[in-house]
Amino acid sequence: MGSRKRISNEKIKEAKKDIAFAKLNNCPTSPRKMRLVADIIRGVEVQKALGILKYSKQHASDKLEKLLLSAIANWQVKNEGADIEEAELIVKTITVDSGRQLKRIRTAPQGRAHRIRKRSNHVTLILGTKEVKVKAEDKK
């Protein structure tokens, strides 16, 4: 590997060291309902997000709480000996994509049938650290 590629690869590894992610595939909840809960915790600190999800009434919050705990565990494996409170982890990005649909048929009057689509979704959650913005005056 050339020196330029090696240097850029090392930069990418350093950038990825601060993040951890977890995925949830084929969750049997409609993507729209999951996005309502995901929008609440996007950009929020991890401890606050856990509190929000724990006391939320929506069914999707249980799944997202478990996924967030998994992402935290993944971060702890990556950064051994590091403390979560000192790292100031936040939910950097959370995406909810639609998964497969189970198509069922419900009987309707006069010999007809109505299609029922049981939706599922895929959730990807990425944790990162807070980025400290440095003013242009401080750089001088």
XYZ file of C-alpha atoms in Angstrom:
140
model
C 0.000 0.000 0.000
C 1.321 3.438 -0.911
C 2.148 5.978 1.745
C -0.646 8.335 0.651
C -3.273 5.595 0.955
C -1.864 4.450 4.291
C -2.017 7.970 5.717
C -5.590 8.494 4.526
C -6.560 5.056 5.868
C -5.140 5.965 9.282
C -7.168 9.205 9.287
C -10.337 7.248 8.506
C -9.595 4.779 11.322
C -9.074 7.648 13.792
C -12.377 9.227 12.743
C -14.209 5.902 13.136
C -12.724 5.326 16.585
C -15.066 7.880 18.141
C -18.223 6.377 16.644
C -20.118 3.151 17.257
C -23.202 1.837 15.542
C -25.905 -0.778 15.888
C -28.472 -2.055 13.400
C -31.938 -3.515 13.820
C -33.282 -5.344 10.775
C -36.842 -6.467 10.017
C -38.463 -4.910 13.068
C -42.212 -5.600 12.745
C -43.324 -1.991 13.190
C -44.293 0.407 10.447
C -41.482 2.811 9.505
C -43.716 5.817 10.076
C -44.346 4.896 13.723
C -40.652 4.170 14.286
C -39.603 7.512 12.753
C -41.816 9.393 15.220
C -39.761 8.014 18.111
C -36.430 8.221 16.256
C -36.905 11.941 15.576
C -37.255 12.589 19.301
C -33.829 11.171 20.209
C -31.817 12.351 17.173
C -28.948 14.595 18.355
C -29.666 14.025 22.064
C -27.139 12.898 24.692
C -27.170 9.155 25.335
C -28.287 9.276 28.978
C -31.112 11.684 28.177
C -32.168 9.554 25.180
C -32.334 6.450 27.385
C -34.603 8.316 29.793
C -36.855 9.512 26.973
C -37.178 6.018 25.518
C -37.743 4.356 28.887
C -40.718 6.523 29.789
C -42.228 6.843 26.315
C -45.611 5.175 25.754
C -45.012 4.169 22.145
C -44.304 0.530 21.321
C -41.349 1.489 19.095
C -39.513 3.057 22.032
C -38.878 -0.377 23.583
C -37.091 -1.565 20.437
C -35.072 1.655 20.113
C -34.049 1.540 23.779
C -32.644 -1.956 23.299
C -30.859 -0.822 20.112
C -29.347 2.190 21.900
C -28.065 -0.035 24.705
C -26.483 -2.280 22.075
C -24.737 0.684 20.435
C -23.425 1.803 23.846
C -22.065 -1.689 24.474
C -20.390 -1.631 21.038
C -18.779 1.721 21.895
C -17.486 0.340 25.207
C -15.903 -2.645 23.425
C -14.179 -0.299 20.976
C -12.927 2.100 23.653
C -11.860 -0.096 26.543
C -11.510 1.703 29.837
C -13.248 4.865 28.607
C -16.104 6.347 30.621
C -19.401 7.128 28.892
C -20.103 10.294 30.904
C -16.677 11.757 30.117
C -16.993 10.926 26.421
C -20.257 12.916 26.138
C -21.805 10.533 23.618
C -24.735 11.687 21.524
C -27.037 9.974 19.049
C -25.286 11.313 15.966
C -27.546 9.828 13.300
C -30.492 7.498 13.331
C -32.115 6.323 10.124
C -35.299 4.320 9.666
C -35.730 2.593 6.319
C -38.624 0.445 5.223
C -38.079 -3.298 5.253
C -40.046 -6.133 3.742
C -43.832 -6.163 3.646
C -45.982 -9.153 4.429
C -49.012 -9.050 2.150
C -52.199 -10.534 3.531
C -55.803 -10.611 2.346
C -58.869 -9.622 4.360
C -62.299 -10.601 3.174
C -64.605 -7.821 2.041
C -68.320 -7.711 1.172
C -69.733 -9.103 -2.075
C -66.928 -11.594 -2.668
C -64.191 -9.023 -2.782
C -60.848 -8.978 -0.938
C -58.814 -6.141 0.518
C -55.017 -6.201 0.678
C -53.361 -5.714 4.075
C -49.682 -4.724 4.123
C -47.874 -5.584 7.336
C -44.820 -3.341 7.215
C -41.420 -3.724 8.828
C -38.364 -1.495 9.030
C -34.585 -1.359 9.365
C -33.034 1.026 11.906
C -29.389 2.156 11.931
C -28.166 4.083 14.976
C -24.754 5.795 15.090
C -23.275 7.187 18.301
C -20.603 9.875 18.260
C -18.957 12.402 20.525
C -19.898 16.036 20.775
C -17.903 18.153 18.371
C -16.479 21.267 19.965
C -16.683 24.167 17.559
C -13.633 26.410 17.640
C -14.143 30.052 16.736
C -11.963 31.680 14.094
C -10.581 34.068 16.755
C -9.289 31.192 18.891
C -7.368 29.695 15.964
C -5.153 32.792 15.652
